[in-house]
């Protein structure tokens, strides 16, 4: 009995040693590839993992002059304050609403763009349209914000000039809580819809063309081919992208909103990212802002894990 157990342990040890030797051999044979990987790993380590030490601030009454090591520890006091804050409750609601609007309104648009571009037979026209709708993605939000601030200006903006021409009254889109979320959703769609269509265009390119030929022989119209061949052919991609988007539900577009909003529209436009910026840098309440950021990160992580589970369950594939 003991001899058999010893033999099995020796075999396991030998197998582990062989695996280690094989791994080191693989590393030695691909040193150039690992050297190319090194800058990216260093970037992640220095700018993503090392700053995580600052999470400790969320459990302190942090004083910038005392530093992390000298500040008073208060445990979960900041998180209790967070759950009791009416302002944070409003911010959390704004984040969910803006994210929901972006998913509900903007998610189908890239799919529609990909479907209809696939039906364009003139290659020069198709490529021209693709180039035009991709371009806004490469503009920073600072540039886009400046552009829309001018276009939506109540005194000289193109949109309000058109409204006045039809007998209406000018609207302060960026100073009106009833309009601000609509502006956020519209500008996000204008900037990213064309770029987001790329993944669906690529998925359509992978559909077997013989299906279209067979459908055409059977008398199916272009619309019927789109509905019964193209759309089902990219459905797995649509579901996967949708699950991934749910994983980033609390990412409502901090950079975008920071460049567009102001104190007048905090009621409807302030999201978790902008709230952390205001409280942390504006009011220098570093502990509370870190607690809010940590809360956001934990919820985001749980959503991504849930998205990965849903992907495995319904698509038999993992996000990571």
Rosetta silent file (secondary structure, phi, psi, omega in degrees, C-alpha in Angstrom):
SEQUENCE: XXXXXXXXXXXXXXXXXXXXXXXXXXXXXXXXXXXXXXXXXXXXXXXXXXXXXXXXXXXXXXXXXXXXXXXXXXXXXXXXXXXXXXXXXXXXXXXXXXXXXXXXXXXXXXXXXXXXXXXXXXXXXXXXXXXXXXXXXXXXXXXXXXXXXXXXXXXXXXXXXXXXXXXXXXXXXXXXXXXXXXXXXXXXXXXXXXXXXXXXXXXXXXXXXXXXXXXXXXXXXXXXXXXXXXXXXXXXXXXXXXXXXXXXXXXXXXXXXXXXXXXXXXXXXXXXXXXXXXXXXXXXXXXXXXXXXXXXXXXXXXXXXXXXXXXXXXXXXXXX
SCORE:     score description
SCORE:     0.000 S_00000001
   1 L     0.000  -48.350 -179.360    0.000    0.000    0.000 S_00000001
   2 H   -68.106  -36.203  179.348    2.742    2.410    1.003 S_00000001
   3 H   -63.568  -40.925  179.025    4.863    1.345   -1.983 S_00000001
   4 H   -65.821  -40.966  179.089    1.998    2.094   -4.387 S_00000001
   5 H   -64.327  -41.238  179.299    1.372    5.494   -2.816 S_00000001
   6 H   -64.668  -39.737  179.018    5.077    6.336   -3.013 S_00000001
   7 H   -63.300  -43.560  178.441    5.184    5.305   -6.670 S_00000001
   8 H   -63.508  -40.997  178.928    2.188    7.511   -7.517 S_00000001
   9 H   -64.438  -39.248  178.456    3.744   10.482   -5.687 S_00000001
  10 H   -64.753  -39.579  178.956    7.002    9.964   -7.568 S_00000001
  11 H   -64.270  -41.601  179.436    5.141    9.853  -10.886 S_00000001
  12 H   -64.717  -41.833  178.898    3.327   13.099  -10.047 S_00000001
  13 H   -63.032  -42.705  178.994    6.599   14.751   -9.052 S_00000001
  14 H   -64.429  -39.791  178.935    8.246   13.568  -12.260 S_00000001
  15 H   -65.472  -40.952  178.266    5.324   14.818  -14.376 S_00000001
  16 H   -64.029  -40.203  178.569    5.462   18.221  -12.667 S_00000001
  17 H   -63.976  -38.872  178.827    9.224   18.413  -13.287 S_00000001
  18 H   -66.379  -39.236  178.513    8.694   17.588  -16.962 S_00000001
  19 H   -64.441  -41.313  178.113    6.043   20.270  -17.280 S_00000001
  20 H   -63.796  -42.239  178.676    8.359   22.849  -15.695 S_00000001
  21 H   -63.167  -39.776  178.930   11.188   21.822  -18.005 S_00000001
  22 H   -66.610  -38.770  179.329    8.881   22.092  -21.020 S_00000001
  23 H   -65.075  -43.897  178.403    7.702   25.534  -19.900 S_00000001
  24 H   -65.650  -35.990  177.256   11.275   26.806  -19.507 S_00000001
  25 H   -64.078  -40.054  178.380   12.208   25.361  -22.893 S_00000001
  26 H   -63.879  -40.544  178.640    9.269   27.202  -24.443 S_00000001
  27 H   -64.472  -46.124 -178.860   10.374   30.460  -22.785 S_00000001
  28 H   -62.312  -35.469 -178.270   13.990   30.046  -23.975 S_00000001
  29 H   -78.207  -12.910 -177.136   12.858   29.355  -27.541 S_00000001
  30 L  -129.179   37.197 -178.438   10.610   32.439  -27.623 S_00000001
  31 H   -60.194  -35.879 -179.941   12.640   35.026  -25.728 S_00000001
  32 H   -63.442  -38.429  178.837   12.105   37.606  -28.485 S_00000001
  33 H   -67.584  -41.312  179.251    8.321   37.302  -28.129 S_00000001
  34 H   -68.507  -30.678  176.598    8.492   37.644  -24.357 S_00000001
  35 H   -65.459  -38.072  176.904   10.737   40.698  -24.776 S_00000001
  36 H   -67.524  -30.349 -179.497    7.998   42.310  -26.897 S_00000001
  37 H   -76.371  -24.452 -172.955    5.496   41.453  -24.162 S_00000001
  38 H   -58.465  -46.524  179.920    7.599   43.024  -21.406 S_00000001
  39 H   -58.115  -40.557  178.377    6.733   46.755  -22.039 S_00000001
  40 H   -64.603  -40.354  178.251    3.020   45.987  -21.863 S_00000001
  41 H   -65.742  -40.002  178.283    3.445   44.034  -18.637 S_00000001
  42 H   -65.032  -39.180  177.409    5.504   46.833  -17.109 S_00000001
  43 H   -59.986  -47.719  178.786    2.832   49.344  -18.108 S_00000001
  44 H   -61.098  -43.266 -177.661    0.136   47.261  -16.396 S_00000001
  45 H   -63.774  -47.219 -173.197    2.289   46.787  -13.307 S_00000001
  46 H   -75.394  -42.008 -171.789    3.287   50.452  -12.892 S_00000001
  47 H  -101.668  -10.790 -179.039    0.051   52.192  -13.882 S_00000001
  48 H  -114.888  -43.268 -174.184   -2.604   49.604  -12.943 S_00000001
  49 H   -93.121  -44.158  179.509   -1.395   47.459  -10.061 S_00000001
  50 H   -58.333  -43.814  179.445    1.001   49.688   -8.102 S_00000001
  51 H   -63.596  -14.621  179.546   -1.652   52.473   -7.721 S_00000001
  52 H   -63.833  -16.799  174.745   -3.985   49.918   -6.123 S_00000001
  53 H   -58.056  -29.956 -179.338   -2.054   50.566   -2.917 S_00000001
  54 H   -68.383  -10.540  176.804   -4.072   53.802   -2.742 S_00000001
  55 H   -58.072  -26.521  179.782   -7.247   51.779   -2.085 S_00000001
  56 H   -57.022  -26.964 -179.145   -6.233   51.936    1.587 S_00000001
  57 H   -59.044  -31.046 -178.273   -7.355   55.582    1.572 S_00000001
  58 H   -64.049  -19.373 -178.326  -10.972   54.383    1.404 S_00000001
  59 H  -107.434   16.628 -179.511  -10.584   52.946    4.922 S_00000001
  60 E  -128.459  166.382  165.028   -8.964   56.049    6.404 S_00000001
  61 E   -97.435   81.170 -165.169   -9.730   59.636    7.245 S_00000001
  62 L   -69.184  134.686  174.083   -6.972   60.578    4.834 S_00000001
  63 L  -120.139  124.019 -174.215   -4.878   63.688    5.394 S_00000001
  64 L   -62.028  -27.156 -178.377   -2.646   64.707    2.520 S_00000001
  65 L   -82.857  -28.056  179.024    0.050   65.981    4.887 S_00000001
  66 L   -85.571  -22.815 -178.624    0.134   62.821    7.025 S_00000001
  67 H    76.801  178.391 -178.052    0.111   60.449    4.061 S_00000001
  68 H   -65.743  -41.367 -175.937   -1.312   56.939    3.970 S_00000001
  69 H   -70.781  -25.556 -176.129    0.910   55.633    6.745 S_00000001
  70 H  -103.031   -6.584 -177.619    0.074   58.500    9.142 S_00000001
  71 L   -78.121  156.301 -177.151   -3.643   58.991    8.491 S_00000001
  72 E   -75.010  134.273  176.767   -6.317   57.784   10.904 S_00000001
  73 E   -85.488  131.038 -178.261   -7.933   54.411   10.174 S_00000001
  74 L  -124.229    7.570  178.216  -11.744   54.520   10.257 S_00000001
  75 L    64.981 -129.929 -176.855  -12.633   51.107    8.834 S_00000001
  76 L   -91.851   18.930 -176.624  -15.867   51.088    6.830 S_00000001
  77 H   -58.666  -40.252 -178.438  -16.981   54.567    7.913 S_00000001
  78 H   -65.869  -33.464 -179.655  -16.639   55.986    4.390 S_00000001
  79 H   -75.358  -33.231  173.395  -18.825   53.217    2.959 S_00000001
  80 H   -64.052  -43.320  177.136  -21.493   53.836    5.597 S_00000001
  81 H   -60.417  -38.906 -179.602  -21.390   57.506    4.624 S_00000001
  82 H   -63.649  -46.060 -177.688  -21.713   56.475    0.977 S_00000001
  83 H   -68.487  -23.649 -178.795  -24.834   54.370    1.559 S_00000001
  84 H   -95.328   -2.763 -176.207  -26.457   57.197    3.536 S_00000001
  85 L   -83.155  118.954  176.116  -25.609   59.937    1.034 S_00000001
  86 H   -67.305  -33.633  179.366  -28.615   61.226   -0.914 S_00000001
  87 H   -63.847  -43.678  178.836  -26.242   62.896   -3.355 S_00000001
  88 H   -65.959  -36.502  178.120  -24.564   59.582   -4.164 S_00000001
  89 H   -59.674  -41.029  177.446  -27.965   57.922   -4.587 S_00000001
  90 H   -66.234  -41.582  179.463  -28.798   60.526   -7.235 S_00000001
  91 H   -63.231  -44.337  179.562  -25.420   60.043   -8.910 S_00000001
  92 H   -62.327  -40.721  177.686  -25.850   56.261   -8.962 S_00000001
  93 H   -63.603  -44.542  178.327  -29.318   56.663  -10.485 S_00000001
  94 H   -59.075  -42.804 -179.226  -27.964   59.012  -13.159 S_00000001
  95 H   -60.422  -47.138 -179.585  -25.223   56.510  -14.013 S_00000001
  96 H   -64.903  -41.887 -178.536  -27.680   53.655  -14.448 S_00000001
  97 H   -64.799  -47.099 -178.620  -30.129   55.760  -16.475 S_00000001
  98 H   -64.662  -41.491  177.560  -27.520   57.134  -18.884 S_00000001
  99 H   -63.462  -41.672  178.881  -25.971   53.679  -19.351 S_00000001
 100 H   -63.364  -44.009  179.000  -29.417   52.169  -19.931 S_00000001
 101 H   -61.535  -41.163 -179.788  -30.292   54.834  -22.506 S_00000001
 102 H   -64.388  -38.997  178.884  -26.997   54.256  -24.305 S_00000001
 103 H   -69.793  -50.034 -174.801  -27.601   50.507  -24.436 S_00000001
 104 H   -64.882  -38.515 -174.848  -31.275   50.700  -25.406 S_00000001
 105 H   -94.259  -42.998 -171.588  -30.870   53.430  -28.043 S_00000001
 106 H   -90.240  -25.759 -177.009  -27.296   53.145  -29.304 S_00000001
 107 H   -61.086  -41.339 -178.773  -26.638   49.398  -29.223 S_00000001
 108 H   -72.069  -20.998 -173.610  -28.906   48.563  -32.216 S_00000001
 109 H   -62.621  -49.301  178.024  -27.509   51.389  -34.405 S_00000001
 110 H   -59.914  -32.621  177.707  -24.119   49.770  -35.286 S_00000001
 111 H   -65.161  -44.802  177.639  -25.970   46.548  -36.117 S_00000001
 112 H   -62.345  -41.747  178.120  -28.256   48.454  -38.496 S_00000001
 113 H   -59.318  -46.671 -178.781  -25.290   50.231  -40.075 S_00000001
 114 H   -63.445  -42.106 -178.695  -23.519   46.908  -40.664 S_00000001
 115 H   -63.230  -44.960 -175.954  -26.649   45.273  -42.122 S_00000001
 116 H   -78.114  -32.082  174.873  -27.380   48.058  -44.586 S_00000001
 117 H   -65.353  -31.517  177.827  -23.764   48.617  -45.609 S_00000001
 118 H   -65.175  -23.553 -179.093  -23.632   44.928  -46.461 S_00000001
 119 L   -87.173   -8.893 -179.635  -26.426   45.530  -48.982 S_00000001
 120 L   -75.775  124.965 -177.891  -24.529   48.293  -50.814 S_00000001
 121 L   -90.298  -27.277  179.395  -23.221   46.950  -54.118 S_00000001
 122 L   -78.263  107.771 -174.435  -21.138   49.989  -55.121 S_00000001
 123 H   -63.494  -37.146 -178.600  -17.813   49.380  -53.386 S_00000001
 124 H   -65.292  -37.633  179.449  -16.619   52.993  -53.759 S_00000001
 125 H   -71.278  -40.974  179.711  -19.789   54.274  -52.102 S_00000001
 126 H   -60.576  -46.430 -179.080  -19.615   51.661  -49.331 S_00000001
 127 H   -67.646  -35.453  178.699  -16.009   52.537  -48.500 S_00000001
 128 H   -64.990  -44.409  179.065  -16.741   56.255  -48.576 S_00000001
 129 H   -63.967  -43.391  179.130  -19.628   55.886  -46.126 S_00000001
 130 H   -59.143  -45.143 -179.207  -17.544   53.682  -43.840 S_00000001
 131 H   -62.520  -42.897 -177.349  -14.724   56.232  -43.776 S_00000001
 132 H   -65.486  -43.786 -175.626  -17.076   59.126  -43.035 S_00000001
 133 H   -79.479  -18.144  176.167  -18.893   57.412  -40.157 S_00000001
 134 H   -78.345  -30.667 -169.421  -15.633   56.066  -38.634 S_00000001
 135 H   -55.221  -42.482 -178.344  -13.909   59.470  -38.503 S_00000001
 136 H   -56.901  -27.102  179.890  -15.650   60.912  -35.391 S_00000001
 137 H   -58.924  -31.184 -174.462  -14.201   58.078  -33.293 S_00000001
 138 H   -86.769   -0.569  175.716  -10.716   59.521  -33.755 S_00000001
 139 L   -90.829  140.782  178.026  -11.703   62.951  -32.402 S_00000001
 140 L   -73.960  159.563  179.210  -11.212   63.581  -28.685 S_00000001
 141 H   -66.039  -25.404  177.374  -14.179   64.435  -26.501 S_00000001
 142 H   -63.330  -44.863  179.155  -12.690   67.883  -25.933 S_00000001
 143 H   -66.118  -45.343 -178.092  -12.980   68.644  -29.651 S_00000001
 144 H   -65.351  -39.571  177.755  -16.444   67.119  -29.929 S_00000001
 145 H   -61.803  -45.054  177.946  -17.666   68.994  -26.846 S_00000001
 146 H   -60.601  -39.116  179.082  -16.441   72.286  -28.297 S_00000001
 147 H   -63.045  -48.266 -176.630  -18.171   71.465  -31.581 S_00000001
 148 H   -76.251  -27.607  174.599  -21.543   70.673  -29.990 S_00000001
 149 H   -61.669  -39.002  177.380  -21.361   73.569  -27.530 S_00000001
 150 H   -72.873  -41.865 -178.431  -21.219   75.857  -30.571 S_00000001
 151 H   -66.017  -36.069 -175.911  -23.856   73.962  -32.544 S_00000001
 152 L   -96.976    6.453 -179.848  -26.283   73.908  -29.584 S_00000001
 153 L   -55.850  131.119 -179.066  -25.600   77.456  -28.390 S_00000001
 154 L   -68.212  -19.746 -177.341  -28.919   79.197  -27.543 S_00000001
 155 L   -97.515  -38.721 -174.848  -27.724   82.482  -29.045 S_00000001
 156 L  -133.688    5.362 -177.190  -25.830   81.532  -32.193 S_00000001
 157 L   -69.759  148.705 -178.859  -26.031   77.735  -32.540 S_00000001
 158 H   -60.601  -40.341 -177.378  -27.138   76.155  -35.796 S_00000001
 159 H   -65.664  -45.461 -179.878  -29.813   74.044  -34.090 S_00000001
 160 H   -70.682  -29.598  173.996  -31.449   76.980  -32.305 S_00000001
 161 H   -62.593  -40.885  178.376  -31.302   79.078  -35.466 S_00000001
 162 H   -66.360  -40.431  178.581  -33.319   76.337  -37.188 S_00000001
 163 H   -62.011  -43.237  178.759  -35.778   76.202  -34.262 S_00000001
 164 H   -65.255  -34.822  179.836  -36.271   79.970  -34.455 S_00000001
 165 H   -63.988  -28.532  178.832  -36.748   79.749  -38.212 S_00000001
 166 L   -95.809   12.100  174.498  -39.738   77.459  -37.613 S_00000001
 167 L    90.112    9.375 -179.700  -41.180   79.830  -34.994 S_00000001
 168 L   -90.772  177.470  178.236  -39.885   78.115  -31.846 S_00000001
 169 L  -102.255  143.803  179.544  -37.983   79.452  -28.859 S_00000001
 170 L   -58.146  146.413 -179.824  -34.244   78.788  -28.336 S_00000001
 171 L  -117.921  130.520  175.536  -33.394   75.884  -26.045 S_00000001
 172 L   -87.398   81.796 -172.543  -30.387   75.819  -23.704 S_00000001
 173 H   -56.934  -40.558 -175.653  -29.656   72.147  -24.327 S_00000001
 174 H   -88.989    0.425  177.664  -26.567   71.997  -22.090 S_00000001
 175 H  -120.122   10.162 -175.938  -28.181   74.025  -19.281 S_00000001
 176 L  -119.095  119.129 -179.384  -31.506   72.196  -19.185 S_00000001
 177 L   -62.320  -23.804  179.068  -31.909   69.040  -17.066 S_00000001
 178 L   -75.613  -21.010 -175.494  -34.686   67.861  -19.385 S_00000001
 179 L  -109.943  -20.377 -168.915  -32.352   67.865  -22.397 S_00000001
 180 H   -60.407  -46.155 -179.311  -28.893   67.095  -21.061 S_00000001
 181 H   -61.382  -36.066  178.347  -29.140   63.293  -21.044 S_00000001
 182 H   -63.604  -39.412  177.860  -30.458   63.373  -24.616 S_00000001
 183 H   -64.775  -41.529  179.347  -27.425   65.403  -25.672 S_00000001
 184 H   -60.876  -46.764 -179.076  -25.101   62.917  -23.940 S_00000001
 185 H   -66.352  -43.497 -178.305  -26.696   59.945  -25.698 S_00000001
 186 H   -63.747  -46.202 -178.229  -26.799   61.673  -29.086 S_00000001
 187 H   -66.190  -36.221  176.827  -23.156   62.810  -29.014 S_00000001
 188 H   -64.305  -41.342  177.633  -22.017   59.341  -27.892 S_00000001
 189 H   -66.352  -40.734  179.614  -23.911   57.780  -30.799 S_00000001
 190 H   -62.735  -36.878 -176.880  -22.551   60.327  -33.281 S_00000001
 191 H   -79.209  -41.049 -166.088  -18.988   59.611  -32.183 S_00000001
 192 H  -111.841  -13.019 -174.408  -18.951   55.841  -31.757 S_00000001
 193 H   -60.754  -44.368 -179.799  -21.725   54.192  -33.798 S_00000001
 194 H   -63.253  -42.320  179.727  -19.690   53.964  -36.995 S_00000001
 195 H   -66.640  -41.098 -179.252  -16.667   52.580  -35.185 S_00000001
 196 H   -67.802  -18.331  179.056  -18.736   50.042  -33.231 S_00000001
 197 H   -72.216  -17.184 -175.294  -20.183   48.748  -36.495 S_00000001
 198 H   -56.840  -45.108 -175.776  -16.774   47.324  -37.479 S_00000001
 199 H   -64.272  -34.038  179.714  -17.164   44.166  -35.397 S_00000001
 200 H   -77.252  -34.098  174.918  -20.577   43.418  -36.961 S_00000001
 201 H   -63.130  -40.786  177.952  -19.294   44.120  -40.475 S_00000001
 202 H   -65.014  -38.942  179.161  -16.489   41.627  -39.811 S_00000001
 203 H   -65.404  -38.458  179.079  -19.000   39.065  -38.533 S_00000001
 204 H   -65.719  -36.422 -179.933  -21.116   39.468  -41.678 S_00000001
 205 H   -62.589  -22.108 -179.035  -18.030   38.925  -43.840 S_00000001
 206 L   -86.838   -2.588  179.200  -17.683   35.470  -42.270 S_00000001
 207 L   -76.548  137.222 -179.238  -21.119   34.267  -43.421 S_00000001
 208 L   -63.085  122.343 -176.946  -21.022   31.653  -46.189 S_00000001
 209 H   -68.639  -19.632  179.490  -21.967   33.399  -49.458 S_00000001
 210 H   -64.409  -26.334  177.569  -23.561   30.205  -50.804 S_00000001
 211 H   -64.410  -40.722  178.251  -26.471   30.802  -48.445 S_00000001
 212 H   -66.868  -40.298 -179.750  -27.261   34.070  -50.228 S_00000001
 213 H   -64.267  -42.076  178.773  -26.956   32.419  -53.634 S_00000001
 214 H   -65.685  -39.906  179.362  -29.315   29.620  -52.611 S_00000001
 215 H   -66.167  -38.804  178.822  -31.793   32.122  -51.173 S_00000001
 216 H   -64.900  -38.924  177.692  -31.680   34.217  -54.356 S_00000001
 217 H   -63.817  -35.828  179.045  -32.415   31.119  -56.454 S_00000001
 218 L   -78.210   -2.403  175.557  -35.408   30.401  -54.222 S_00000001
 219 L    92.848   14.281  179.779  -36.687   33.917  -54.886 S_00000001
 220 L   -72.486  136.306  177.350  -35.848   35.574  -51.554 S_00000001
 221 L   -75.416  170.331  178.983  -35.650   39.371  -51.673 S_00000001
 222 H   -62.453  -36.907  178.986  -32.671   41.315  -50.298 S_00000001
 223 H   -66.990  -39.797  177.899  -34.708   42.205  -47.215 S_00000001
 224 H   -66.629  -38.274  177.024  -35.626   38.557  -46.639 S_00000001
 225 H   -63.961  -39.214  178.201  -31.982   37.527  -47.030 S_00000001
 226 H   -63.796  -42.172 -174.540  -31.008   40.142  -44.468 S_00000001
 227 H   -75.683  -39.088 -172.936  -33.656   38.943  -42.021 S_00000001
 228 H  -100.064  -12.421 -179.521  -33.261   35.180  -42.430 S_00000001
 229 H  -119.716  -57.097 -174.178  -29.540   34.841  -43.233 S_00000001
 230 H   -65.436  -51.522 -176.715  -27.487   37.890  -42.227 S_00000001
 231 H   -62.819  -47.992  175.752  -29.122   38.638  -38.880 S_00000001
 232 H   -63.439  -29.800 -178.643  -29.141   35.013  -37.610 S_00000001
 233 H   -68.167  -25.801 -179.933  -25.567   34.648  -38.895 S_00000001
 234 L  -109.972    9.998 -176.071  -24.281   37.407  -36.610 S_00000001
 235 H   -62.223  -38.255  179.112  -26.618   36.738  -33.671 S_00000001
 236 H   -62.182  -39.504  177.973  -23.884   35.063  -31.599 S_00000001
 237 H   -66.464  -41.665  178.971  -21.691   38.144  -32.053 S_00000001
 238 H   -60.114  -46.258 -178.836  -24.583   40.451  -31.111 S_00000001
 239 H   -64.737  -41.852 -179.448  -25.270   38.518  -27.908 S_00000001
 240 H   -63.420  -45.766  179.309  -21.588   38.430  -26.961 S_00000001
 241 H   -64.691  -37.341  179.066  -21.137   42.185  -27.497 S_00000001
 242 H   -65.121  -43.269  178.558  -24.349   42.865  -25.568 S_00000001
 243 H   -63.094  -41.930  176.884  -23.166   40.781  -22.598 S_00000001
 244 H   -61.171  -40.466 -179.534  -19.833   42.603  -22.641 S_00000001
 245 H   -65.559  -36.932  176.658  -21.655   45.941  -22.681 S_00000001
 246 H   -62.769  -34.806  178.623  -23.693   44.950  -19.632 S_00000001
 247 H   -61.039  -23.737  179.273  -20.405   44.246  -17.875 S_00000001
 248 L  -110.594   37.725 -175.847  -19.544   47.928  -18.241 S_00000001
 249 L   -60.956  -33.935 -177.373  -22.954   49.173  -17.145 S_00000001
 250 L   -87.109    3.195  175.538  -21.516   51.681  -14.662 S_00000001
 251 L   -93.398   88.405 -174.047  -19.224   53.205  -17.279 S_00000001
 252 L   -90.025    2.140  179.200  -21.522   56.022  -18.389 S_00000001
 253 L    97.637   66.425 -176.049  -18.810   58.048  -20.152 S_00000001
 254 H   -61.323  -48.545 -177.586  -16.904   60.117  -17.593 S_00000001
 255 H   -61.595  -41.947  179.707  -14.674   61.933  -20.088 S_00000001
 256 H   -60.872  -49.608 -175.617  -17.626   62.782  -22.309 S_00000001
 257 H   -69.221  -36.022  178.234  -19.772   64.182  -19.499 S_00000001
 258 H   -58.589  -35.885 -177.697  -16.886   66.115  -17.927 S_00000001
 259 H   -82.424  -14.462 -175.358  -16.451   68.068  -21.156 S_00000001
 260 H  -108.849  -30.153 -168.905  -20.169   68.770  -21.599 S_00000001
 261 L   -92.920  175.069  178.677  -21.759   69.301  -18.199 S_00000001
 262 L  -153.356  177.375 -174.161  -21.783   72.080  -15.609 S_00000001
 263 H   -59.992  -26.469 -177.146  -23.172   72.707  -12.120 S_00000001
 264 H   -65.967  -32.228 -175.011  -26.649   73.485  -13.488 S_00000001
 265 H  -108.744   21.560  175.615  -27.156   69.909  -14.754 S_00000001
 266 H   -58.074  -32.977 -175.661  -25.577   67.977  -11.876 S_00000001
 267 H   -58.619  -36.360 -177.337  -29.073   66.749  -11.026 S_00000001
 268 H  -115.645  -16.290 -173.309  -29.330   64.668  -14.211 S_00000001
 269 H  -108.679  -13.131 -177.071  -25.789   64.561  -15.599 S_00000001
 270 L   -75.371  119.918  178.920  -23.523   63.789  -12.648 S_00000001
 271 L  -113.254  177.386 -174.299  -22.332   60.147  -12.856 S_00000001
 272 H   -58.272  -44.551 -179.125  -20.026   58.117  -10.627 S_00000001
 273 H   -61.375  -45.446 -179.753  -16.875   59.020  -12.564 S_00000001
 274 H   -71.737  -31.572  178.476  -17.552   62.758  -12.547 S_00000001
 275 H   -65.863  -43.601  176.956  -18.686   62.602   -8.910 S_00000001
 276 H   -60.102  -41.895  178.707  -15.366   61.013   -7.882 S_00000001
 277 H   -62.735  -45.397 -178.101  -13.545   63.759   -9.787 S_00000001
 278 H   -66.337  -45.290 -176.537  -15.569   66.530   -8.131 S_00000001
 279 H   -73.643  -42.134 -176.464  -15.338   65.164   -4.607 S_00000001
 280 H   -70.688  -51.851 -177.437  -11.739   63.998   -4.818 S_00000001
 281 H   -93.101  -34.356 -178.637  -10.098   66.919   -6.590 S_00000001
 282 H   -73.691  -51.182 -178.037  -12.727   69.616   -6.150 S_00000001
 283 L   -99.500   -3.195  179.241  -13.505   69.197   -2.453 S_00000001
 284 L    56.199   32.765  174.318  -10.290   67.257   -1.647 S_00000001
 285 L   -94.706   77.799 -170.585  -12.285   64.574    0.180 S_00000001
 286 H   -67.178  -37.795 -177.319   -9.922   61.840   -0.948 S_00000001
 287 H   -65.092  -47.540 -178.122  -11.171   59.099    1.370 S_00000001
 288 H   -66.871  -41.917 -179.806  -14.824   59.377    0.367 S_00000001
 289 H   -65.244  -35.200  176.871  -14.034   59.683   -3.354 S_00000001
 290 H   -67.722  -38.603  176.768  -11.792   56.597   -3.129 S_00000001
 291 H   -62.519  -40.709  177.625  -14.596   54.688   -1.396 S_00000001
 292 H   -64.351  -44.744  179.298  -16.966   55.671   -4.227 S_00000001
 293 H   -63.466  -39.835  178.409  -14.407   54.608   -6.826 S_00000001
 294 H   -65.792  -41.456  176.283  -13.805   51.290   -5.074 S_00000001
 295 H   -58.383  -45.582  179.377  -17.550   50.670   -4.900 S_00000001
 296 H   -61.386  -42.576 -178.138  -17.799   51.362   -8.627 S_00000001
 297 H   -66.385  -41.856 -179.642  -14.887   49.022   -9.392 S_00000001
 298 H   -65.042  -45.653  178.248  -16.279   46.159   -7.307 S_00000001
 299 H   -62.528  -42.244  177.716  -19.735   46.426   -8.902 S_00000001
 300 H   -60.951  -41.619  178.419  -18.107   46.645  -12.351 S_00000001
 301 H   -62.358  -44.392  179.434  -16.026   43.538  -11.622 S_00000001
 302 H   -63.086  -37.373  178.236  -19.120   41.609  -10.513 S_00000001
 303 H   -66.795  -40.477  178.322  -20.943   42.672  -13.684 S_00000001
 304 H   -64.786  -42.703  177.668  -18.044   41.518  -15.881 S_00000001
 305 H   -61.759  -41.532  177.713  -17.916   38.159  -14.053 S_00000001
 306 H   -63.216  -41.868  177.147  -21.681   37.834  -14.530 S_00000001
 307 H   -61.500  -39.957  178.009  -21.294   38.665  -18.214 S_00000001
 308 H   -64.205  -40.581  178.198  -18.613   35.999  -18.542 S_00000001
 309 H   -64.204  -42.673  178.550  -20.903   33.452  -16.860 S_00000001
 310 H   -64.327  -38.586  179.089  -23.776   34.360  -19.193 S_00000001
 311 H   -63.003  -43.569  178.863  -21.466   34.078  -22.196 S_00000001
 312 H   -66.081  -37.283 -175.227  -20.367   30.584  -21.147 S_00000001
 313 H   -71.485  -44.077 -172.656  -23.949   29.543  -20.417 S_00000001
 314 H  -100.148  -24.841 -176.918  -25.612   30.761  -23.610 S_00000001
 315 H  -115.369   -3.123 -177.916  -22.751   30.926  -26.150 S_00000001
 316 L    54.798   34.624  174.429  -20.418   28.210  -24.837 S_00000001
 317 L  -143.842  152.065 -177.597  -17.531   30.662  -24.932 S_00000001
 318 L  -104.836  146.257  177.924  -15.714   32.674  -22.293 S_00000001
 319 L   -69.322  -33.951  175.508  -14.926   36.383  -22.377 S_00000001
 320 L  -131.058    0.000    0.000  -11.509   35.604  -20.886 S_00000001
